[in-house]
Amino acid sequence: TDSATEVYELLDEMVGLLEDDYTNFYAPEELGDPETFDPSYGGIGALLDTSAAGEGTDGLRIIYVFDGGSAKDSGIRARDRFVGVNGDSCARIAEIRGPAGTDVTLTVVSPDQPARDVTLDRRRIEPVVRPEARRLEVDPRIGYLQVLALSGQEAIDGIEQALTELMRDEPVEGLILDLRQSNQGAPGVTIETLRTFVEGEVGEFHSRVGNEPIVIEPNDLARDYASVPLVVLVDAETEADAEQLSAILQDQGRAIVVGTQTSGQTHGANNVNFEDGSLLQLVSFGFQLPDGRTLEGQGVTPDVVVEEDWLDYPEGEDPMVLAALDVLEMLRAEAAPTTEPAPT
């Protein structure tokens, strides 16, 4: 071969001979990550909704703000939007990132607030997405746990800690598990999360070498949450392990799912990262429920469908959260003991 480009083209052609839509090769330039080429590149520490980028939407919407970044230090929060970069009204991700130590001025719009300009310094940070839990301001009886990434020991520890703290002072009367935009995961985290809510055989992983049942043993938190009604929030960006978790909780009758149809990408893939920045994505296993149903290409169908785009609303007006509160109120009413009139 005469160039790296030709090598990448041949590798892509070779992988294409597998005729597997979920096994792919990506050259460094396809991944679009400046850090692949220049480790001095940095960012402001915000995870953006790339699904809406470039589709004529009103700015780049923020899903999560990382610890240690200038975005968090400046008071920027999830659901804010970037509508301008350095005076340019067209906000582009490529313009937000740049060499660490340099500045960028962003025009930021928070829900129901006027636009403001914020100058941030670009930094190299550790992009770890941690679970976030709290009681809802609109109803402190309800716990809210957002999990954007079901991967890593940080997720296992964070979910366990969050569920423990929600029960510490006064037990919650309902729990909302928010898996919207959750598309990173690992089976071990999903299984550890399920241990709080279900038990027994809940499905299986299947691969070229055979099937492996998914058997859940309850953990120490299971007793505390046994009678707590659960609602799971999903959207079109909910993928992979988050879909598996949602589907199992729904199939076991443990949770009501609220939101929009999920993506239907539930296979498990191993990413092989090469030193030159290229990537081989190799599917290694699939998932199915106890009755043999798979979610691949289908996704999770919510019990309660809410079509509104939740990122356009402040949390107190989030249509999916409000729908979840209605469901929890109904479930609590159904579970409340009734007093029958005494016989005469």
Tab-separated table of N, CA and C in Angstrom, residues 64-185:
chain	number	residue	atom	x	y	z
A	64	TYR	N	-25.104	16.339	30.414
A	64	TYR	CA	-24.396	16.076	31.673
A	64	TYR	C	-23.200	17.012	31.757
A	65	VAL	N	-22.859	17.436	32.982
A	65	VAL	CA	-21.708	18.301	33.215
A	65	VAL	C	-20.722	17.549	34.099
A	66	PHE	N	-19.469	17.423	33.633
A	66	PHE	CA	-18.455	16.647	34.334
A	66	PHE	C	-17.845	17.432	35.490
A	67	ASP	N	-17.462	16.692	36.524
A	67	ASP	CA	-16.684	17.291	37.607
A	67	ASP	C	-15.316	17.715	37.075
A	68	GLY	N	-14.822	18.828	37.581
A	68	GLY	CA	-13.490	19.274	37.216
A	68	GLY	C	-13.414	20.117	35.966
A	69	GLY	N	-14.533	20.321	35.287
A	69	GLY	CA	-14.541	21.119	34.078
A	69	GLY	C	-14.965	22.555	34.339
A	70	SER	N	-14.623	23.436	33.418
A	70	SER	CA	-14.971	24.846	33.592
A	70	SER	C	-16.466	25.087	33.439
A	71	ALA	N	-17.172	24.206	32.729
A	71	ALA	CA	-18.625	24.371	32.583
A	71	ALA	C	-19.301	24.288	33.943
A	72	LYS	N	-18.936	23.282	34.733
A	72	LYS	CA	-19.541	23.127	36.059
A	72	LYS	C	-19.147	24.273	36.971
A	73	ASP	N	-17.897	24.694	36.893
A	73	ASP	CA	-17.435	25.803	37.720
A	73	ASP	C	-18.179	27.092	37.411
A	74	SER	N	-18.670	27.213	36.183
A	74	SER	CA	-19.345	28.441	35.752
A	74	SER	C	-20.857	28.385	35.921
A	75	GLY	N	-21.362	27.301	36.519
A	75	GLY	CA	-22.791	27.210	36.784
A	75	GLY	C	-23.615	26.671	35.644
A	76	ILE	N	-22.976	26.158	34.598
A	76	ILE	CA	-23.708	25.549	33.487
A	76	ILE	C	-24.214	24.179	33.931
A	77	ARG	N	-25.454	23.866	33.568
A	77	ARG	CA	-26.094	22.649	34.049
A	77	ARG	C	-26.732	21.878	32.891
A	78	ALA	N	-27.093	20.645	33.177
A	78	ALA	CA	-27.841	19.852	32.203
A	78	ALA	C	-29.132	20.574	31.843
A	79	ARG	N	-29.540	20.445	30.596
A	79	ARG	CA	-30.713	21.070	29.971
A	79	ARG	C	-30.416	22.481	29.467
A	80	ASP	N	-29.272	23.061	29.827
A	80	ASP	CA	-28.872	24.318	29.194
A	80	ASP	C	-28.545	24.053	27.732
A	81	ARG	N	-28.484	25.126	26.948
A	81	ARG	CA	-28.146	25.010	25.525
A	81	ARG	C	-27.053	26.006	25.158
A	82	PHE	N	-26.170	25.580	24.260
A	82	PHE	CA	-25.191	26.487	23.668
A	82	PHE	C	-25.755	26.946	22.327
A	83	VAL	N	-25.979	28.241	22.203
A	83	VAL	CA	-26.568	28.771	20.967
A	83	VAL	C	-25.582	29.643	20.202
A	84	GLY	N	-24.364	29.775	20.706
A	84	GLY	CA	-23.360	30.556	20.008
A	84	GLY	C	-21.978	30.264	20.546
A	85	VAL	N	-20.970	30.389	19.663
A	85	VAL	CA	-19.575	30.164	20.044
A	85	VAL	C	-18.740	31.312	19.516
A	86	ASN	N	-18.096	32.038	20.433
A	86	ASN	CA	-17.231	33.156	20.060
A	86	ASN	C	-17.931	34.145	19.127
A	87	GLY	N	-19.184	34.441	19.441
A	87	GLY	CA	-19.937	35.413	18.663
A	87	GLY	C	-20.630	34.854	17.451
A	88	ASP	N	-20.352	33.603	17.089
A	88	ASP	CA	-20.997	32.960	15.944
A	88	ASP	C	-22.282	32.301	16.444
A	89	SER	N	-23.406	32.646	15.848
A	89	SER	CA	-24.692	32.126	16.312
A	89	SER	C	-24.909	30.662	15.957
A	90	CYS	N	-24.005	30.081	15.181
A	90	CYS	CA	-24.093	28.646	14.860
A	90	CYS	C	-23.132	27.896	15.779
A	91	ALA	N	-23.668	27.234	16.785
A	91	ALA	CA	-22.834	26.521	17.753
A	91	ALA	C	-22.412	25.173	17.186
A	92	ARG	N	-21.107	24.949	17.126
A	92	ARG	CA	-20.581	23.679	16.617
A	92	ARG	C	-19.627	23.086	17.645
A	93	ILE	N	-19.717	21.772	17.795
A	93	ILE	CA	-18.887	21.086	18.776
A	93	ILE	C	-17.410	21.300	18.485
A	94	ALA	N	-17.032	21.260	17.203
A	94	ALA	CA	-15.631	21.418	16.837
A	94	ALA	C	-15.069	22.761	17.277
A	95	GLU	N	-15.914	23.796	17.352
A	95	GLU	CA	-15.458	25.118	17.768
A	95	GLU	C	-15.371	25.242	19.285
A	96	ILE	N	-16.126	24.408	20.002
A	96	ILE	CA	-16.090	24.466	21.465
A	96	ILE	C	-14.811	23.849	21.992
A	97	ARG	N	-14.360	22.786	21.363
A	97	ARG	CA	-13.137	22.129	21.791
A	97	ARG	C	-11.927	22.845	21.208
A	98	GLY	N	-10.770	22.626	21.816
A	98	GLY	CA	-9.552	23.256	21.345
A	98	GLY	C	-8.404	22.954	22.279
A	99	PRO	N	-7.238	23.538	22.031
A	99	PRO	CA	-6.072	23.264	22.878
A	99	PRO	C	-6.343	23.604	24.338
A	100	ALA	N	-5.934	22.720	25.231
A	100	ALA	CA	-6.087	22.970	26.652
A	100	ALA	C	-5.355	24.238	27.039
A	101	GLY	N	-5.986	25.029	27.915
A	101	GLY	CA	-5.395	26.281	28.349
A	101	GLY	C	-5.887	27.491	27.595
A	102	THR	N	-6.641	27.269	26.507
A	102	THR	CA	-7.217	28.387	25.757
A	102	THR	C	-8.657	28.622	26.206
A	103	ASP	N	-9.199	29.780	25.832
A	103	ASP	CA	-10.549	30.160	26.238
A	103	ASP	C	-11.522	30.071	25.070
A	104	VAL	N	-12.797	29.919	25.410
A	104	VAL	CA	-13.871	29.964	24.430
A	104	VAL	C	-15.058	30.663	25.082
A	105	THR	N	-15.715	31.539	24.338
A	105	THR	CA	-16.888	32.253	24.849
A	105	THR	C	-18.139	31.635	24.241
A	106	LEU	N	-19.037	31.186	25.110
A	106	LEU	CA	-20.252	30.513	24.682
A	106	LEU	C	-21.471	31.339	25.063
A	107	THR	N	-22.447	31.342	24.184
A	107	THR	CA	-23.741	31.938	24.496
A	107	THR	C	-24.638	30.820	25.006
A	108	VAL	N	-25.076	30.956	26.251
A	108	VAL	CA	-25.781	29.884	26.950
A	108	VAL	C	-27.214	30.315	27.230
A	109	VAL	N	-28.149	29.387	27.009
A	109	VAL	CA	-29.557	29.613	27.346
A	109	VAL	C	-29.998	28.511	28.290
A	110	SER	N	-30.447	28.904	29.485
A	110	SER	CA	-31.043	27.964	30.425
A	110	SER	C	-32.550	27.979	30.237
A	111	PRO	N	-33.255	26.875	30.560
A	111	PRO	CA	-34.709	26.855	30.392
A	111	PRO	C	-35.380	28.038	31.080
A	112	ASP	N	-36.210	28.732	30.325
A	112	ASP	CA	-36.993	29.873	30.826
A	112	ASP	C	-36.122	31.047	31.269
A	113	GLN	N	-34.869	31.126	30.758
A	113	GLN	CA	-33.973	32.226	31.116
A	113	GLN	C	-33.439	32.891	29.846
A	114	PRO	N	-33.062	34.191	29.933
A	114	PRO	CA	-32.483	34.855	28.761
A	114	PRO	C	-31.078	34.342	28.477
A	115	ALA	N	-30.609	34.574	27.262
A	115	ALA	CA	-29.266	34.139	26.872
A	115	ALA	C	-28.205	34.937	27.633
A	116	ARG	N	-27.070	34.298	27.882
A	116	ARG	CA	-25.954	34.964	28.549
A	116	ARG	C	-24.653	34.459	27.923
A	117	ASP	N	-23.621	35.288	27.928
A	117	ASP	CA	-22.310	34.896	27.435
A	117	ASP	C	-21.427	34.478	28.600
A	118	VAL	N	-20.754	33.340	28.439
A	118	VAL	CA	-19.867	32.811	29.475
A	118	VAL	C	-18.539	32.445	28.825
A	119	THR	N	-17.438	32.953	29.373
A	119	THR	CA	-16.110	32.611	28.875
A	119	THR	C	-15.525	31.500	29.724
A	120	LEU	N	-15.152	30.393	29.089
A	120	LEU	CA	-14.672	29.198	29.776
A	120	LEU	C	-13.270	28.847	29.291
A	121	ASP	N	-12.477	28.272	30.179
A	121	ASP	CA	-11.157	27.775	29.779
A	121	ASP	C	-11.247	26.291	29.480
A	122	ARG	N	-10.573	25.905	28.416
A	122	ARG	CA	-10.554	24.495	28.025
A	122	ARG	C	-9.553	23.746	28.906
A	123	ARG	N	-9.969	22.550	29.337
A	123	ARG	CA	-9.136	21.744	30.225
A	123	ARG	C	-9.125	20.293	29.762
A	124	ARG	N	-8.097	19.591	30.202
A	124	ARG	CA	-8.088	18.142	30.069
A	124	ARG	C	-8.690	17.571	31.347
A	125	ILE	N	-9.803	16.853	31.244
A	125	ILE	CA	-10.465	16.315	32.420
A	125	ILE	C	-10.718	14.821	32.224
A	126	GLU	N	-11.035	14.155	33.318
A	126	GLU	CA	-11.407	12.745	33.252
A	126	GLU	C	-12.908	12.650	33.004
A	127	PRO	N	-13.321	12.199	31.811
A	127	PRO	CA	-14.756	12.210	31.468
A	127	PRO	C	-15.520	11.037	32.056
A	128	VAL	N	-15.658	11.032	33.380
A	128	VAL	CA	-16.386	9.953	34.047
A	128	VAL	C	-17.813	10.416	34.320
A	129	VAL	N	-18.780	9.667	33.800
A	129	VAL	CA	-20.189	9.983	34.005
A	129	VAL	C	-20.670	9.232	35.244
A	130	ARG	N	-21.062	9.961	36.266
A	130	ARG	CA	-21.456	9.347	37.532
A	130	ARG	C	-22.978	9.388	37.703
A	131	PRO	N	-23.552	8.368	38.334
A	131	PRO	CA	-24.984	8.422	38.650
A	131	PRO	C	-25.283	9.616	39.553
A	132	GLU	N	-26.461	10.201	39.363
A	132	GLU	CA	-26.872	11.340	40.186
A	132	GLU	C	-28.234	11.033	40.799
A	133	ALA	N	-28.343	11.247	42.112
A	133	ALA	CA	-29.589	10.927	42.811
A	133	ALA	C	-29.997	12.070	43.723
A	134	ARG	N	-31.282	12.233	43.873
A	134	ARG	CA	-31.833	13.252	44.780
A	134	ARG	C	-33.326	12.976	44.934
A	135	ARG	N	-33.944	13.691	45.835
A	135	ARG	CA	-35.398	13.684	45.929
A	135	ARG	C	-35.931	14.812	45.046
A	136	LEU	N	-37.034	14.561	44.395
A	136	LEU	CA	-37.589	15.558	43.489
A	136	LEU	C	-38.093	16.770	44.264
A	137	GLU	N	-37.794	17.944	43.758
A	137	GLU	CA	-38.248	19.168	44.420
A	137	GLU	C	-39.759	19.278	44.403
A	138	VAL	N	-40.396	18.799	43.307
A	138	VAL	CA	-41.851	18.911	43.208
A	138	VAL	C	-42.567	17.911	44.110
A	139	ASP	N	-41.864	16.847	44.532
A	139	ASP	CA	-42.442	15.854	45.443
A	139	ASP	C	-41.294	15.133	46.142
A	140	PRO	N	-40.882	15.631	47.317
A	140	PRO	CA	-39.733	15.046	48.019
A	140	PRO	C	-39.936	13.602	48.462
A	141	ARG	N	-41.151	13.093	48.365
A	141	ARG	CA	-41.369	11.683	48.699
A	141	ARG	C	-40.784	10.757	47.645
A	142	ILE	N	-40.499	11.308	46.466
A	142	ILE	CA	-40.064	10.502	45.326
A	142	ILE	C	-38.563	10.651	45.106
A	143	GLY	N	-37.873	9.511	45.022
A	143	GLY	CA	-36.460	9.517	44.696
A	143	GLY	C	-36.256	9.523	43.193
A	144	TYR	N	-35.182	10.184	42.771
A	144	TYR	CA	-34.860	10.292	41.340
A	144	TYR	C	-33.402	9.877	41.160
A	145	LEU	N	-33.164	8.887	40.311
A	145	LEU	CA	-31.819	8.390	40.043
A	145	LEU	C	-31.572	8.416	38.545
A	146	GLN	N	-30.625	9.241	38.137
A	146	GLN	CA	-30.272	9.337	36.713
A	146	GLN	C	-28.974	8.569	36.478
A	147	VAL	N	-29.028	7.644	35.514
A	147	VAL	CA	-27.855	6.839	35.176
A	147	VAL	C	-27.621	6.967	33.675
A	148	LEU	N	-26.628	7.764	33.310
A	148	LEU	CA	-26.315	7.978	31.898
A	148	LEU	C	-25.341	6.938	31.360
A	149	ALA	N	-24.629	6.271	32.253
A	149	ALA	CA	-23.651	5.269	31.824
A	149	ALA	C	-23.679	4.087	32.773
A	150	LEU	N	-24.038	2.924	32.248
A	150	LEU	CA	-24.053	1.690	33.040
A	150	LEU	C	-22.743	0.941	32.821
A	151	SER	N	-21.635	1.618	33.068
A	151	SER	CA	-20.337	1.005	32.826
A	151	SER	C	-19.345	1.428	33.892
A	152	GLY	N	-18.467	0.499	34.252
A	152	GLY	CA	-17.394	0.797	35.176
A	152	GLY	C	-17.770	0.625	36.632
A	153	GLN	N	-16.739	0.457	37.445
A	153	GLN	CA	-16.955	0.314	38.885
A	153	GLN	C	-17.565	1.581	39.469
A	154	GLU	N	-17.287	2.743	38.828
A	154	GLU	CA	-17.873	4.002	39.310
A	154	GLU	C	-19.394	3.948	39.271
A	155	ALA	N	-19.940	3.302	38.228
A	155	ALA	CA	-21.394	3.189	38.118
A	155	ALA	C	-21.953	2.250	39.182
A	156	ILE	N	-21.299	1.113	39.396
A	156	ILE	CA	-21.764	0.161	40.412
A	156	ILE	C	-21.767	0.816	41.789
A	157	ASP	N	-20.637	1.440	42.139
A	157	ASP	CA	-20.527	2.090	43.448
A	157	ASP	C	-21.498	3.257	43.570
A	158	GLY	N	-21.625	4.033	42.484
A	158	GLY	CA	-22.481	5.220	42.515
A	158	GLY	C	-23.950	4.876	42.667
A	159	ILE	N	-24.407	3.845	41.967
A	159	ILE	CA	-25.803	3.434	42.060
A	159	ILE	C	-26.109	2.894	43.452
A	160	GLU	N	-25.209	2.060	43.975
A	160	GLU	CA	-25.414	1.512	45.320
A	160	GLU	C	-25.448	2.630	46.364
A	161	GLN	N	-24.515	3.560	46.260
A	161	GLN	CA	-24.472	4.667	47.214
A	161	GLN	C	-25.731	5.519	47.122
A	162	ALA	N	-26.163	5.801	45.878
A	162	ALA	CA	-27.353	6.635	45.678
A	162	ALA	C	-28.593	5.979	46.272
A	163	LEU	N	-28.786	4.693	45.997
A	163	LEU	CA	-29.961	3.996	46.517
A	163	LEU	C	-29.924	3.889	48.042
A	164	THR	N	-28.724	3.762	48.598
A	164	THR	CA	-28.588	3.708	50.051
A	164	THR	C	-28.950	5.048	50.679
A	165	GLU	N	-28.432	6.145	50.110
A	165	GLU	CA	-28.675	7.468	50.676
A	165	GLU	C	-30.134	7.888	50.554
A	166	LEU	N	-30.816	7.463	49.483
A	166	LEU	CA	-32.224	7.812	49.328
A	166	LEU	C	-33.089	7.215	50.433
A	167	MET	N	-32.624	6.135	51.034
A	167	MET	CA	-33.374	5.471	52.099
A	167	MET	C	-32.882	5.835	53.498
A	168	ARG	N	-31.815	6.607	53.584
A	168	ARG	CA	-31.126	6.780	54.864
A	168	ARG	C	-31.976	7.473	55.919
A	169	ASP	N	-32.490	8.647	55.636
A	169	ASP	CA	-33.206	9.429	56.645
A	169	ASP	C	-34.692	9.067	56.709
A	170	GLU	N	-35.330	9.127	55.560
A	170	GLU	CA	-36.752	8.799	55.469
A	170	GLU	C	-36.977	8.020	54.184
A	171	PRO	N	-37.519	6.823	54.236
A	171	PRO	CA	-37.679	6.003	53.033
A	171	PRO	C	-38.468	6.720	51.941
A	172	VAL	N	-38.040	6.557	50.706
A	172	VAL	CA	-38.782	7.119	49.584
A	172	VAL	C	-40.043	6.290	49.355
A	173	GLU	N	-41.067	6.938	48.822
A	173	GLU	CA	-42.335	6.259	48.548
A	173	GLU	C	-42.477	5.880	47.083
A	174	GLY	N	-41.490	6.215	46.297
A	174	GLY	CA	-41.472	5.872	44.883
A	174	GLY	C	-40.111	6.226	44.319
A	175	LEU	N	-39.728	5.574	43.226
A	175	LEU	CA	-38.414	5.822	42.626
A	175	LEU	C	-38.554	5.959	41.121
A	176	ILE	N	-37.925	7.008	40.575
A	176	ILE	CA	-37.826	7.196	39.120
A	176	ILE	C	-36.391	6.896	38.714
A	177	LEU	N	-36.203	5.893	37.874
A	177	LEU	CA	-34.897	5.536	37.336
A	177	LEU	C	-34.817	6.099	35.926
A	178	ASP	N	-33.992	7.111	35.752
A	178	ASP	CA	-33.909	7.830	34.478
A	178	ASP	C	-32.779	7.252	33.635
A	179	LEU	N	-33.149	6.539	32.565
A	179	LEU	CA	-32.174	5.950	31.648
A	179	LEU	C	-32.202	6.637	30.284
A	180	ARG	N	-32.761	7.815	30.213
A	180	ARG	CA	-32.771	8.556	28.952
A	180	ARG	C	-31.356	8.959	28.561
A	181	GLN	N	-31.038	8.825	27.286
A	181	GLN	CA	-29.727	9.145	26.742
A	181	GLN	C	-28.632	8.201	27.254
A	182	SER	N	-29.002	7.126	27.946
A	182	SER	CA	-28.014	6.187	28.470
A	182	SER	C	-27.635	5.192	27.381
A	183	ASN	N	-26.396	5.258	26.910
A	183	ASN	CA	-25.985	4.385	25.809
A	183	ASN	C	-24.595	3.784	26.003
A	184	GLN	N	-24.085	3.837	27.223
A	184	GLN	CA	-22.819	3.184	27.540
A	184	GLN	C	-23.078	2.157	28.629
A	185	GLY	N	-22.503	0.973	28.493
A	185	GLY	CA	-22.805	0.000	29.520
A	185	GLY	C	-21.932	-1.233	29.480
